[in-house]
Coordinates of C-alpha atoms and ligand atoms in Angstrom, one line a residue:
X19 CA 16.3 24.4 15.3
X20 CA 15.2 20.7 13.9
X21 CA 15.5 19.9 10.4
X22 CA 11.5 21.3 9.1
X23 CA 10.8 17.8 7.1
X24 CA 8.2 15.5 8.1
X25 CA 5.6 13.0 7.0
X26 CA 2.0 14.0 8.4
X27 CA -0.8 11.5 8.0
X28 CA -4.6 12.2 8.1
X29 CA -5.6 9.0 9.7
X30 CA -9.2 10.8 9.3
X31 CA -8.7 10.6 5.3
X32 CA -7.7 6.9 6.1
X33 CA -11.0 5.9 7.1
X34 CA -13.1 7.8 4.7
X35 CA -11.1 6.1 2.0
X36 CA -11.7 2.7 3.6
X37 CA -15.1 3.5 4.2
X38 CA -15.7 4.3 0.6
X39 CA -13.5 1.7 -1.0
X40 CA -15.8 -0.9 0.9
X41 CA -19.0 1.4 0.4
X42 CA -18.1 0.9 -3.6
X43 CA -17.5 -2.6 -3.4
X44 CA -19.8 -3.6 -0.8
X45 CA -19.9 -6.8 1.1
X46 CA -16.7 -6.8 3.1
X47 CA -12.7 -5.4 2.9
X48 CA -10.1 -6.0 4.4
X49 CA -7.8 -2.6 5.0
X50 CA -4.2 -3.7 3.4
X51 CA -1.3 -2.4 5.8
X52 CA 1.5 -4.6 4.0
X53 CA 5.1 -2.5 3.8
X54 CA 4.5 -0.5 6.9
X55 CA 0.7 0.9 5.5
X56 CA 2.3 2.3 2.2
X57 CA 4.6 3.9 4.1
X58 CA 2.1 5.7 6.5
X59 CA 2.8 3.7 9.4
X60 CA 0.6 -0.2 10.1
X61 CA 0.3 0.0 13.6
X62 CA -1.4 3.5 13.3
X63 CA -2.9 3.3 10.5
X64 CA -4.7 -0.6 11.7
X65 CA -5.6 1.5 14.8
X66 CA -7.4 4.3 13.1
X67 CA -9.2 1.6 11.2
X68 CA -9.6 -0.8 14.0
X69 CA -13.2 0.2 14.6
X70 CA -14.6 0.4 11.3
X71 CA -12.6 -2.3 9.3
X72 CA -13.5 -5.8 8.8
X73 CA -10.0 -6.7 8.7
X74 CA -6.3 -6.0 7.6
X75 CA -3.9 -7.9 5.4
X76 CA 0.1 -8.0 5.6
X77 CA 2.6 -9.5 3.0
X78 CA 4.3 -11.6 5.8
X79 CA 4.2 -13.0 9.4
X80 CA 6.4 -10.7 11.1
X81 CA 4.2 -7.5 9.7
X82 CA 1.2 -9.2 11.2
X83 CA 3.1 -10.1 14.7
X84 CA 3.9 -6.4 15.2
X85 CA 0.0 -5.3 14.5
X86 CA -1.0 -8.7 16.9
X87 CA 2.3 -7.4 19.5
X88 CA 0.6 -3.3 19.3
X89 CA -2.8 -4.3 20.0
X90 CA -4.5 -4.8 17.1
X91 CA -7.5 -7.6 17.6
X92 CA -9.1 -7.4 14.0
X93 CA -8.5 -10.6 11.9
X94 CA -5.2 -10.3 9.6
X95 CA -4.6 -11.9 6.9
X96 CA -1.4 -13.2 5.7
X97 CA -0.9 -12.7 2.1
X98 CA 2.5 -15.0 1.5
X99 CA 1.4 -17.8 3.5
X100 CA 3.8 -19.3 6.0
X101 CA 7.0 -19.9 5.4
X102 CA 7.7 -22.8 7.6
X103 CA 5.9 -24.8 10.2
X104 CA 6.8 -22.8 13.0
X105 CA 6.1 -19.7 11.3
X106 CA 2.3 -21.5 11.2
X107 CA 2.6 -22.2 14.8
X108 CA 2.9 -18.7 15.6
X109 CA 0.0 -17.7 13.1
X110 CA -2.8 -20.0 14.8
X111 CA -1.4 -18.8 18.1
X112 CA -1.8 -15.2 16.7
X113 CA -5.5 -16.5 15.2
X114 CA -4.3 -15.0 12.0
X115 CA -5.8 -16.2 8.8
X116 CA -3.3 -17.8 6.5
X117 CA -3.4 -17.1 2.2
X118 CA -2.0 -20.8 1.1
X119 CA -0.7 -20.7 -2.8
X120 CA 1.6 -23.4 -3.1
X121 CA 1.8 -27.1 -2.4
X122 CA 4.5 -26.9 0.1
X123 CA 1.6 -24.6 2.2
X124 CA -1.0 -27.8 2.1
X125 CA 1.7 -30.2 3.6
X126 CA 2.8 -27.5 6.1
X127 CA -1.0 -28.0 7.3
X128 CA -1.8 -31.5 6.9
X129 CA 1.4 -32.2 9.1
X130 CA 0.5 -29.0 11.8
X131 CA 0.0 -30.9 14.9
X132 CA -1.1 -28.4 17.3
X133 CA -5.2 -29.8 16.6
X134 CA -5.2 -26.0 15.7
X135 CA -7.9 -25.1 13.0
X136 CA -6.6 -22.6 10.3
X137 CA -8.6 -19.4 8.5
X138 CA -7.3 -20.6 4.8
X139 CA -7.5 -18.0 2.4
X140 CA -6.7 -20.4 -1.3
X141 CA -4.9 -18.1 -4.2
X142 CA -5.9 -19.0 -7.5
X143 CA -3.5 -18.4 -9.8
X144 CA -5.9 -16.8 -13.2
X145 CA -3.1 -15.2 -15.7
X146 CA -0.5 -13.7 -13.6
X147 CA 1.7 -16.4 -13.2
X148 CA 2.9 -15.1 -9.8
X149 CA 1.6 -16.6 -7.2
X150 CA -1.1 -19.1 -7.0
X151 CA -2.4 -22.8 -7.6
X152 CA -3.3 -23.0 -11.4
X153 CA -7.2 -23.1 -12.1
X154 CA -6.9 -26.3 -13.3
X155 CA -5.4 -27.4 -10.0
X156 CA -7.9 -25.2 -7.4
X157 CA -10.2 -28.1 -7.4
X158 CA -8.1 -30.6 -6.0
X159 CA -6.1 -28.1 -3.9
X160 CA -9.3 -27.2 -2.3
X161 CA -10.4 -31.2 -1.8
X162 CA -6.6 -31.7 -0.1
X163 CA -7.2 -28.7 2.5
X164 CA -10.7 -29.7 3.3
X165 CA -9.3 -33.3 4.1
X166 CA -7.2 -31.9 6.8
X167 CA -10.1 -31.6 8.7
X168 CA -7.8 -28.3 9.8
X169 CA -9.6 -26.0 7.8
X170 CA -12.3 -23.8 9.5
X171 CA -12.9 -21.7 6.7
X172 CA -11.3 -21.7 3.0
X173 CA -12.2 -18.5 1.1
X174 CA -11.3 -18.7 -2.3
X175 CA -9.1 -15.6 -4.1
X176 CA -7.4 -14.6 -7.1
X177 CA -5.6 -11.3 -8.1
X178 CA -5.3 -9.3 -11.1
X179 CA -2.7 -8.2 -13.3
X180 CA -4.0 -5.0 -15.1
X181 CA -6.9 -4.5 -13.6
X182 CA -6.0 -0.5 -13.6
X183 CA -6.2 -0.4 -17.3
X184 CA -10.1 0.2 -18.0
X185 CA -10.1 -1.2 -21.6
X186 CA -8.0 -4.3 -21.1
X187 CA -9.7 -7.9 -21.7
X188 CA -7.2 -9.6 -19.6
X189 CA -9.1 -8.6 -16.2
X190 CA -12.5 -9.9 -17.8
X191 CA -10.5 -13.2 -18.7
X192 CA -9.5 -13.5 -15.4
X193 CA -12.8 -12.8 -14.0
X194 CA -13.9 -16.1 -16.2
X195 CA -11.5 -18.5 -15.3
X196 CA -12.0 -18.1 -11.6
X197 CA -15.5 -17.8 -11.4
X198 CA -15.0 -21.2 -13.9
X199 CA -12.2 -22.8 -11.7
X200 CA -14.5 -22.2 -8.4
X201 CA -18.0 -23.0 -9.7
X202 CA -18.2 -26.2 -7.5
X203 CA -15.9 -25.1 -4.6
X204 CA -17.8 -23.4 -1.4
X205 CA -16.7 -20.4 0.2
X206 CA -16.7 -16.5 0.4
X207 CA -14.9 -15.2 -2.7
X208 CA -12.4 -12.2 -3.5
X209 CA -11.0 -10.8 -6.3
X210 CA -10.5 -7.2 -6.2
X211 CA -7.5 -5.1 -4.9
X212 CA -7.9 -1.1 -5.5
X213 CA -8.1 -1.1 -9.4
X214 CA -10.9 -4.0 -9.3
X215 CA -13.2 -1.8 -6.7
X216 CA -12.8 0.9 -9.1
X217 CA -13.0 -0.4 -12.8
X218 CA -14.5 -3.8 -12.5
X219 CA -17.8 -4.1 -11.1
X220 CA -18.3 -7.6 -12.3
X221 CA -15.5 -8.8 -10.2
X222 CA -17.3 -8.0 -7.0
X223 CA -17.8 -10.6 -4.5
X224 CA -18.0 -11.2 -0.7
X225 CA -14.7 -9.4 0.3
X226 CA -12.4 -6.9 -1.3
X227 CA -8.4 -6.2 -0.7
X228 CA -7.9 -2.2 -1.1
X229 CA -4.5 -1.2 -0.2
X230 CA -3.2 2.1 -2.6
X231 CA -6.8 3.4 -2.7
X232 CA -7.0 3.6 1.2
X233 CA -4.4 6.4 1.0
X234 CA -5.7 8.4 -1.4
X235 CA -4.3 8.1 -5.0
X236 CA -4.8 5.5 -7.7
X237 CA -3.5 4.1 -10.7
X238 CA -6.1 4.2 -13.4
X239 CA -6.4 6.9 -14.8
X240 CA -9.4 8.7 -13.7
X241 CA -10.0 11.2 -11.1
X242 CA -12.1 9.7 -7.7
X243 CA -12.7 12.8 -5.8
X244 CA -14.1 10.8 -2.9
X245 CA -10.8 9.7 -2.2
X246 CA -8.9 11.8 0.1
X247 CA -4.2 12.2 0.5
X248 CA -3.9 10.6 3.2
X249 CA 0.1 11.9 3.4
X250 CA 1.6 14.8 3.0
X251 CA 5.0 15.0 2.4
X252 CA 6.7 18.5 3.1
X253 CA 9.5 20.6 4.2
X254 CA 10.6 23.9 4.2
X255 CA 12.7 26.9 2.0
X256 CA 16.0 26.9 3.9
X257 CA 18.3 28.9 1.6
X258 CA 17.3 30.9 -1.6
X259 CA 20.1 32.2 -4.4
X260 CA 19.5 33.6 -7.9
X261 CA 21.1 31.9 -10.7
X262 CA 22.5 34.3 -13.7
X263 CA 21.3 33.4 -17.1
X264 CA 24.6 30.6 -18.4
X265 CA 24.8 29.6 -14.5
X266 CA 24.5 25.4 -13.9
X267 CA 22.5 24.3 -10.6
X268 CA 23.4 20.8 -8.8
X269 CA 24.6 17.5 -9.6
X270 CA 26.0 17.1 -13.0
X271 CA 24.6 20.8 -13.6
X272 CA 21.7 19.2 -15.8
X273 CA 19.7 22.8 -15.1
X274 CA 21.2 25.8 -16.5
X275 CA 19.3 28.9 -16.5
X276 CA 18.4 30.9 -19.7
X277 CA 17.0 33.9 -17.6
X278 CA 17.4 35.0 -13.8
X279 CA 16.1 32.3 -12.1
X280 CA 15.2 32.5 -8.3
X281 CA 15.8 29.3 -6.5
X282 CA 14.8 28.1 -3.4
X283 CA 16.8 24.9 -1.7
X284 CA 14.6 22.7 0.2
X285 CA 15.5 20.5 3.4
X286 CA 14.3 16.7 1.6
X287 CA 16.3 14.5 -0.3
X288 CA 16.4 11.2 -1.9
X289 CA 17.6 10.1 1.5
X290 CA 13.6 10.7 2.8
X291 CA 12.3 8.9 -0.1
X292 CA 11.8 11.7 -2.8
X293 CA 12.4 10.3 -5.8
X294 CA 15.8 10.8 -6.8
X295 CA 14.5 10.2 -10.5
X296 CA 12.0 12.8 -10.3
X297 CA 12.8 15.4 -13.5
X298 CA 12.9 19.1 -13.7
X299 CA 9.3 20.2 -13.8
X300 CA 7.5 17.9 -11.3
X301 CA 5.1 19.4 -9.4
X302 CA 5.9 20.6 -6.3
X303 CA 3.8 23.6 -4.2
X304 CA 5.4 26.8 -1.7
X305 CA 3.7 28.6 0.4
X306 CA 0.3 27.1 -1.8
X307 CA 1.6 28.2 -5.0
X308 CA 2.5 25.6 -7.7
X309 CA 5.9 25.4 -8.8
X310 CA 8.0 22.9 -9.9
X311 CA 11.3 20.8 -8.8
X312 CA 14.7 22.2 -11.0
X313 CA 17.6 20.5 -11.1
X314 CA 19.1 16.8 -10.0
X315 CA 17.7 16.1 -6.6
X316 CA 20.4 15.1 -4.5
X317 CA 20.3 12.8 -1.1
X318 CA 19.6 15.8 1.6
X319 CA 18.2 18.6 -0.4
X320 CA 16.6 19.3 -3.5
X321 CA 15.6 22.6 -5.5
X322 CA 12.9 24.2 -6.4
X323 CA 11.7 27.1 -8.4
X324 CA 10.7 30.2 -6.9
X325 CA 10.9 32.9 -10.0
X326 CA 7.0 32.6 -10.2
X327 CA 6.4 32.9 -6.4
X328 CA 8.5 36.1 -5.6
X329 CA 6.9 36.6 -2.0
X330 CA 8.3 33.3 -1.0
X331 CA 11.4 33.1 0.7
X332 CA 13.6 31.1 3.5
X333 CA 11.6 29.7 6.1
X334 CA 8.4 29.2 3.1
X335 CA 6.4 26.1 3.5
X336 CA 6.9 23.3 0.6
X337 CA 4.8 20.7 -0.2
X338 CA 6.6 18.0 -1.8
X339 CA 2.8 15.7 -2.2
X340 CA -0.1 15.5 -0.2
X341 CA -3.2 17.5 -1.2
X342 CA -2.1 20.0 -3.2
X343 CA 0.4 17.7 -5.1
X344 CA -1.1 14.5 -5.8
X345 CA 1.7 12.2 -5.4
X346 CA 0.2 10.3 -8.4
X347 CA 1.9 13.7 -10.8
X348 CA 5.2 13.1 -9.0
X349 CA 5.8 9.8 -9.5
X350 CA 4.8 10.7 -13.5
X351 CA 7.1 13.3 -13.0
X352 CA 10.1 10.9 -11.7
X353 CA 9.2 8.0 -13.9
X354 CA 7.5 5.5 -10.9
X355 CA 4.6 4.7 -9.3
X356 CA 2.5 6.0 -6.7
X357 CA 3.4 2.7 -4.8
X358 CA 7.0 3.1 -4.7
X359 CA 6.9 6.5 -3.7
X360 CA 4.8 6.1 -0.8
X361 CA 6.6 3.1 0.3
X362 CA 10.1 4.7 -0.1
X363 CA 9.3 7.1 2.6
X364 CA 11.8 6.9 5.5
X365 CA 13.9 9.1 7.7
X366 CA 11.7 12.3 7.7
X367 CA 9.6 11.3 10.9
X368 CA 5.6 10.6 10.2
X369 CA 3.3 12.7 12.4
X370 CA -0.3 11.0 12.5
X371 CA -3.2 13.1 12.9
X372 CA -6.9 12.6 13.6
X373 CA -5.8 9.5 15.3
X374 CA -9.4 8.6 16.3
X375 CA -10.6 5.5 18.7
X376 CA -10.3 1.9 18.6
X377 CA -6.4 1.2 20.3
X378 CA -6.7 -2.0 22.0
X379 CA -4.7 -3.6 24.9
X380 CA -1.6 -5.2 23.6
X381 CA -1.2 -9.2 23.4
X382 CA 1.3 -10.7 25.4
X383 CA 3.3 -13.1 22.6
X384 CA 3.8 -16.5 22.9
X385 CA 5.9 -18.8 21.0
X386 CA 9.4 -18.7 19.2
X387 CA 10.7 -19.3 15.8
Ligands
LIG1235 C1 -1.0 -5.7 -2.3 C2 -2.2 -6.5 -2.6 C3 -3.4 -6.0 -2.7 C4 -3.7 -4.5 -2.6 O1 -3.4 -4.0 -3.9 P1 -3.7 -2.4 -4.3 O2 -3.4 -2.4 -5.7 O3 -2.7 -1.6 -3.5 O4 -5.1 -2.1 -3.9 C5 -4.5 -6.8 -2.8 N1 -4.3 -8.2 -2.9 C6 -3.1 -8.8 -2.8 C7 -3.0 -10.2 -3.0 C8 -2.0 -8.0 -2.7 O5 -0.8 -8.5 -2.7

């Protein structure tokens, strides 16, 4: 008997997310597969997408070197930049396209001697003091790459700060003092991650970057039934006990029941990413009923309420998110964010499904750092 826990993916839901975050948007997106896809898995996931996307972005080289290393051909985009001037050796090599948000990025170029010719993608920094040359800078950051005479392309970019909160000015402000900063700079233009696509037509331009809307949740607030759970994280009922009214359950016995309480103890833990946070009462489904998490979860196992689904029993199906529990209510439930959920997912193996076409030979690599 294996342990019944796994991650299955609808690479299917995947592209219809893609397909309608870009359809929204319009123009074109680039798929973002940073932190292994959200968790889903890149190199699957950039597969399943290879066909229909326009491109991928990654937070750093090596996530881009393992889609370039499996196969993938699409242009990726590197959204730290290059670290060091080996580390931009690789990425023309790998004809990735290179986000450049500091100063130390424009010398790392004007000193490249490879007579390589870089993608530049150039962060403007417009409120959220991250990342990002500030707008009153862009100008002459812009005038610096072109004088390389290494540029083939500079696309200009910014990224937003709230843009998932529908009512806030600061995304508008934003919007402002780009489109002010790059009035007189030429190049394609793009602003909006998930939250922009969804809340802020105006900040629409020649490319979007979705990444948490691709698999199938969001942060804003609003329901977009278009978007299709891409994961589903699930288990199984391995043990069921009833607790006496007075009797404690778990770690630092923070459930004690006031009535007979059927409980069912599930084979997922912390350990596999569940949130360890996550409170009595979050959502969790058996057997397609809704129930709800009781007790502390602890690293390997965690419990769940079955007094309201008496046919269930050991061996019952548990779904911990996916469809039926958006794993938007879980992370409300455990006090985080869809992003960190998803991302936290390790251990329990993924199973794609609906893989689709599009795998490409792999590329032989070349170079060292
Ligand atoms: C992560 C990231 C995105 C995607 O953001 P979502 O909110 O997941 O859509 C877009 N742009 C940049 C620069 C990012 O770092």
């Amino acid at each position: 008997m294996t342990r019944p826990t796994s991650v299955r993916i609808d690479l299917a839901a995947l592209r219809n997310n893609y397909l309608y975050a870009r359809g929204v948007h319009g123009g074109r997106a680039l798929a973002v597969l940073k932190a292994n896809a959200y968790g889903h898995g890149a190199l699957a996931s950039a597969h399943s997408l290879a066909s229909v996307a326009d491109g991928f972005a990654v937070a750093f080289l090596d996530e881009a070197c393992a889609l370039r290393e499996g196969g993938v051909r699409n242009p990726i985009l590197v959204l730290e930049g290059c670290f060091n001037a080996s580390e931009l050796k690789i990425a023309n090599e790998l004809d990735l396209w290179v986000v450049v948000h500091q100063e130390e990025q424009i010398r790392l170029i004007e000193e490249s001697r490879t007579g390589a010719r870089f993608n530049v993608w150039l962060k403007i920094d417009t409120g959220m003091s991250r990342a990002g040359f500030r707008a009153s800078d862009a100008a002459n950051a812009y005038q610096r790459l072109q004088s390389t005479g290494k540029v083939s392309a500079i696309t200009l970019m910014t990224h937003f700060a709230r843009a998932d909160e529908p009512g806030e000015s600061m995304t508008a402000q934003q919007i402002e003092t780009f489109d002010a900063a790059t009035a007189m700079l030429r190049g394609e233009r793009s602003l909006c991650n998930s939250a922009g696509v969804l809340v802020w037509p105006s900040a629409r331009r020649d490319w979007a970057r979705p990444g948490l809307m691709l698999y199938g949740t969001t942060t804003h607030g609003r329901e977009v039934p278009e978007l299709q759970p891409v994961m589903t994280f699930e288990s199984r009922v391995f043990n069921v006990r009833t607790l006496e009214p007075g009797e404690s359950l778990g770690y630092g016995a923070t459930f004690v029941a006031s009535e007979r309480t059927r409980v069912g103890l599930v084979c997922a833990g912390y350990a596999d990413g569940y949130p360890q946070t996550a409170a009595t009462g979050t959502p969790i489904a058996v057997d397609g009923h809704a129930t709800s998490l009781i007790g502390r979860v602890s690293m390997d196992m965690l419990t769940v309420d079955l007094t309201n689904v008496p046919n269930a029993g050991v061996g019952s199906s548990v779904e911990l998110w996916g469809p039926r529990v958006p794993v938007a209510a879980v992370a409300q439930g455990a006090s985080r964010s869809p992003y960190e959920l998803l991302c936290a997912v390790k251990r329990a193996p993924l199973v794609h499904e609906n893989v689709g076409q599009g795998i490409g030979e792999p590329l032989r690599m070349t170079g060292t750092r």
